[in-house]
Amino acid sequence: MSDMKYIYFPKSTADEEIRAILDNRKTATRRVVKQLCGVKIPLSLQLFVSPHSGMVYYDGADRQLLIGEKPVVAPYRPGDILYVRETWAKVGDNAYGYKADDVWIVPRWRPSIHMPREAARIFLRVTAVRVERLQDITEEQAQAEGLYKGWTLTERSTPACTARQAFMWVWDMTIKPADRALYGWAANPWVWVIEFERIRKEEEIE
């Protein structure tokens, strides 16, 4: 499994998203399809992701979507095993601490992007991948993202009226202000919807 893929979450929300996975509240995540940003695609167009090749099709899954003669391909496919990269530290021989646990005192945390697979504790199996507009997310789907009614940004913030509203707030937290015109909630970009289930570490080598 040396070619195992990984996934990590934006620094601004990573700890909370990791805790939601550990609590079995988060079973989906969304990523911008940057290849489609700025491309005029009718809102009514239905796009389909091949579960085998990861390529995107339209018109009843008969025509392959090409942008600049290049196919649009999903980053993951159903069945892929991913390890989650998170902010971490080595705390002993073959022992690791994780910032999301909020119980460790270490001299220096290491960024998630530098986490090796052997330090990972969370493994996910991709169950489905599709592509849709960001604002198509439903209340149920927002809950699958780990959000909920009453979620707050801080203790003094106004609670979200719905999980969908909480998702909207969280999404824009992860986008740099300079990029929101392209990738923010109001821009309604196309996104990959990646659904997954958590598996035991032992399963990733089976």
Tab-separated table of C-alpha atoms in Angstrom:
chain	number	residue	atom	x	y	z
A	1	MET	CA	0.000	0.000	0.000
A	2	SER	CA	2.950	2.362	-0.566
A	3	ASP	CA	0.850	4.337	-3.056
A	4	MET	CA	-1.946	4.930	-0.563
A	5	LYS	CA	-3.572	8.321	-0.982
A	6	TYR	CA	-4.004	10.822	1.810
A	7	ILE	CA	-6.375	13.622	2.689
A	8	TYR	CA	-6.059	16.595	4.986
A	9	PHE	CA	-8.278	19.459	6.025
A	10	PRO	CA	-7.854	23.252	5.985
A	11	LYS	CA	-5.814	24.513	8.915
A	12	SER	CA	-8.626	26.782	10.141
A	13	THR	CA	-11.051	23.880	10.670
A	14	ALA	CA	-8.835	20.771	10.729
A	15	ASP	CA	-9.006	20.006	14.461
A	16	GLU	CA	-12.790	20.252	14.548
A	17	GLU	CA	-13.213	18.170	11.390
A	18	ILE	CA	-10.886	15.469	12.722
A	19	ARG	CA	-12.800	15.336	16.004
A	20	ALA	CA	-16.028	14.993	14.013
A	21	ILE	CA	-14.566	11.985	12.151
A	22	LEU	CA	-13.444	10.412	15.424
A	23	ASP	CA	-16.961	10.961	16.812
A	24	ASN	CA	-18.453	9.336	13.681
A	25	ARG	CA	-20.299	12.563	12.830
A	26	LYS	CA	-18.395	13.366	9.640
A	27	THR	CA	-18.736	10.999	6.683
A	28	ALA	CA	-18.254	13.417	3.783
A	29	THR	CA	-16.067	16.275	2.624
A	30	ARG	CA	-16.102	18.699	-0.304
A	31	ARG	CA	-13.261	20.009	-2.463
A	32	VAL	CA	-13.386	22.656	-5.192
A	33	VAL	CA	-13.103	21.369	-8.759
A	34	LYS	CA	-10.601	24.062	-9.698
A	35	GLN	CA	-10.526	22.904	-13.300
A	36	LEU	CA	-14.144	24.082	-13.643
A	37	CYS	CA	-13.735	27.471	-11.954
A	38	GLY	CA	-14.340	30.263	-14.430
A	39	VAL	CA	-15.774	27.831	-16.990
A	40	LYS	CA	-19.311	28.607	-18.137
A	41	ILE	CA	-21.317	25.446	-17.518
A	42	PRO	CA	-25.128	25.673	-17.402
A	43	LEU	CA	-26.507	25.276	-13.886
A	44	SER	CA	-28.988	22.744	-15.243
A	45	LEU	CA	-26.264	20.454	-16.617
A	46	GLN	CA	-25.987	17.152	-14.802
A	47	LEU	CA	-22.451	15.813	-14.366
A	48	PHE	CA	-21.580	12.203	-13.554
A	49	VAL	CA	-18.402	10.694	-12.133
A	50	SER	CA	-17.378	7.256	-13.390
A	51	PRO	CA	-16.754	5.052	-10.326
A	52	HIS	CA	-14.143	3.141	-12.303
A	53	SER	CA	-12.059	5.818	-14.040
A	54	GLY	CA	-13.006	8.858	-11.953
A	55	MET	CA	-13.646	10.793	-15.184
A	56	VAL	CA	-16.564	13.202	-15.427
A	57	TYR	CA	-19.296	12.756	-18.045
A	58	TYR	CA	-22.478	14.612	-18.964
A	59	ASP	CA	-25.641	14.060	-21.033
A	60	GLY	CA	-26.638	10.807	-19.392
A	61	ALA	CA	-23.023	9.863	-18.671
A	62	ASP	CA	-22.386	9.449	-22.430
A	63	ARG	CA	-20.086	12.395	-23.155
A	64	GLN	CA	-16.778	12.939	-21.433
A	65	LEU	CA	-16.260	16.424	-20.028
A	66	LEU	CA	-13.106	18.023	-21.425
A	67	ILE	CA	-11.708	21.395	-20.388
A	68	GLY	CA	-9.005	22.624	-22.717
A	69	GLU	CA	-8.907	19.114	-24.204
A	70	LYS	CA	-8.051	17.700	-20.779
A	71	PRO	CA	-10.443	15.330	-18.974
A	72	VAL	CA	-11.862	16.285	-15.595
A	73	VAL	CA	-10.897	13.492	-13.203
A	74	ALA	CA	-11.890	13.039	-9.559
A	75	PRO	CA	-9.068	12.988	-6.979
A	76	TYR	CA	-10.433	9.793	-5.420
A	77	ARG	CA	-12.539	6.807	-6.461
A	78	PRO	CA	-14.841	4.460	-4.515
A	79	GLY	CA	-12.737	1.853	-2.761
A	80	ASP	CA	-9.691	4.085	-2.304
A	81	ILE	CA	-8.160	3.888	1.174
A	82	LEU	CA	-7.015	7.246	2.526
A	83	TYR	CA	-5.002	8.117	5.584
A	84	VAL	CA	-5.779	11.422	7.263
A	85	ARG	CA	-2.914	13.824	7.695
A	86	GLU	CA	-3.262	15.966	10.821
A	87	THR	CA	-1.097	18.228	12.953
A	88	TRP	CA	1.116	15.871	14.932
A	89	ALA	CA	4.229	15.405	17.047
A	90	LYS	CA	6.453	12.513	17.964
A	91	VAL	CA	6.167	11.942	21.721
A	92	GLY	CA	8.290	8.804	22.118
A	93	ASP	CA	9.595	5.754	20.316
A	94	ASN	CA	6.923	4.923	17.743
A	95	ALA	CA	4.417	7.086	19.648
A	96	TYR	CA	2.636	10.166	18.365
A	97	GLY	CA	0.510	12.981	19.709
A	98	TYR	CA	-2.240	14.760	17.791
A	99	LYS	CA	-3.208	18.401	18.179
A	100	ALA	CA	-6.898	17.671	17.633
A	101	ASP	CA	-6.953	15.729	20.919
A	102	ASP	CA	-6.154	18.941	22.826
A	103	VAL	CA	-4.404	17.002	25.628
A	104	TRP	CA	-0.762	17.088	24.590
A	105	ILE	CA	1.966	19.511	25.606
A	106	VAL	CA	4.786	19.266	23.090
A	107	PRO	CA	7.685	21.592	22.195
A	108	ARG	CA	6.620	21.860	18.562
A	109	TRP	CA	3.728	20.628	16.477
A	110	ARG	CA	4.470	19.419	12.968
A	111	PRO	CA	2.159	20.466	10.106
A	112	SER	CA	-0.261	17.944	8.673
A	113	ILE	CA	1.257	18.093	5.206
A	114	HIS	CA	4.453	16.555	6.628
A	115	MET	CA	2.753	13.646	8.403
A	116	PRO	CA	4.088	10.258	7.239
A	117	ARG	CA	1.708	7.345	6.853
A	118	GLU	CA	3.206	5.499	9.818
A	119	ALA	CA	2.085	8.336	12.103
A	120	ALA	CA	-1.522	8.212	10.896
A	121	ARG	CA	-4.285	6.980	13.183
A	122	ILE	CA	-7.338	7.644	10.977
A	123	PHE	CA	-8.018	5.616	7.848
A	124	LEU	CA	-10.990	6.116	5.530
A	125	ARG	CA	-12.513	4.082	2.712
A	126	VAL	CA	-14.100	6.170	-0.053
A	127	THR	CA	-17.657	4.982	-0.656
A	128	ALA	CA	-18.860	7.459	-3.298
A	129	VAL	CA	-17.678	10.437	-5.334
A	130	ARG	CA	-19.856	12.868	-7.245
A	131	VAL	CA	-19.657	16.429	-8.550
A	132	GLU	CA	-22.221	19.126	-7.871
A	133	ARG	CA	-22.625	22.823	-7.163
A	134	LEU	CA	-21.627	23.860	-3.656
A	135	GLN	CA	-25.013	25.370	-2.809
A	136	ASP	CA	-26.787	22.115	-3.720
A	137	ILE	CA	-25.862	20.754	-0.291
A	138	THR	CA	-28.925	19.719	1.728
A	139	GLU	CA	-29.490	19.841	5.469
A	140	GLU	CA	-28.850	16.096	5.733
A	141	GLN	CA	-25.656	16.382	3.689
A	142	ALA	CA	-24.447	19.274	5.856
A	143	GLN	CA	-24.914	17.015	8.877
A	144	ALA	CA	-22.782	14.383	7.112
A	145	GLU	CA	-20.083	17.072	6.943
A	146	GLY	CA	-20.099	17.047	10.756
A	147	LEU	CA	-22.145	20.238	11.212
A	148	TYR	CA	-25.341	20.699	13.180
A	149	LYS	CA	-28.033	23.175	14.175
A	150	GLY	CA	-26.690	25.369	16.957
A	151	TRP	CA	-23.066	25.190	15.793
A	152	THR	CA	-21.124	28.307	16.714
A	153	LEU	CA	-17.864	29.780	15.511
A	154	THR	CA	-16.967	30.948	19.027
A	155	GLU	CA	-18.717	30.918	22.393
A	156	ARG	CA	-19.980	34.444	21.710
A	157	SER	CA	-21.133	33.789	18.146
A	158	THR	CA	-24.756	33.476	17.109
A	159	PRO	CA	-25.676	29.771	16.798
A	160	ALA	CA	-26.393	28.483	13.311
A	161	CYS	CA	-30.100	28.054	12.581
A	162	THR	CA	-29.399	24.934	10.503
A	163	ALA	CA	-26.520	22.590	9.755
A	164	ARG	CA	-26.528	23.975	6.212
A	165	GLN	CA	-25.984	27.502	7.504
A	166	ALA	CA	-23.142	26.239	9.685
A	167	PHE	CA	-21.592	24.591	6.630
A	168	MET	CA	-21.816	27.869	4.716
A	169	TRP	CA	-19.940	29.658	7.506
A	170	VAL	CA	-17.311	26.937	7.807
A	171	TRP	CA	-16.777	26.796	4.052
A	172	ASP	CA	-15.992	30.508	3.808
A	173	MET	CA	-13.652	30.200	6.819
A	174	THR	CA	-11.488	27.845	4.763
A	175	ILE	CA	-11.271	30.140	1.716
A	176	LYS	CA	-8.803	33.013	1.609
A	177	PRO	CA	-10.609	36.375	1.220
A	178	ALA	CA	-8.801	36.961	-2.089
A	179	ASP	CA	-10.127	33.627	-3.425
A	180	ARG	CA	-13.769	33.910	-2.340
A	181	ALA	CA	-14.880	35.430	-5.634
A	182	LEU	CA	-13.965	32.095	-7.253
A	183	TYR	CA	-14.286	29.523	-4.484
A	184	GLY	CA	-16.499	31.054	-1.779
A	185	TRP	CA	-20.076	30.104	-0.928
A	186	ALA	CA	-21.545	32.992	-2.937
A	187	ALA	CA	-19.555	31.927	-6.021
A	188	ASN	CA	-21.284	28.519	-5.894
A	189	PRO	CA	-18.371	26.601	-7.465
A	190	TRP	CA	-18.481	23.011	-8.652
A	191	VAL	CA	-17.175	20.707	-5.931
A	192	TRP	CA	-16.186	17.094	-5.504
A	193	VAL	CA	-18.377	15.428	-2.891
A	194	ILE	CA	-16.331	12.651	-1.316
A	195	GLU	CA	-18.208	10.254	0.961
A	196	PHE	CA	-16.318	7.834	3.178
A	197	GLU	CA	-16.447	5.424	6.078
A	198	ARG	CA	-13.868	5.086	8.810
A	199	ILE	CA	-12.015	1.772	8.945
A	200	ARG	CA	-9.577	0.159	11.355
A	201	LYS	CA	-5.909	0.677	10.674
A	202	GLU	CA	-5.537	-3.076	10.217
A	203	GLU	CA	-8.007	-3.031	7.309
A	204	GLU	CA	-5.795	-0.808	5.170
A	205	ILE	CA	-3.295	-3.602	4.715
A	206	GLU	CA	-5.772	-6.413	4.104
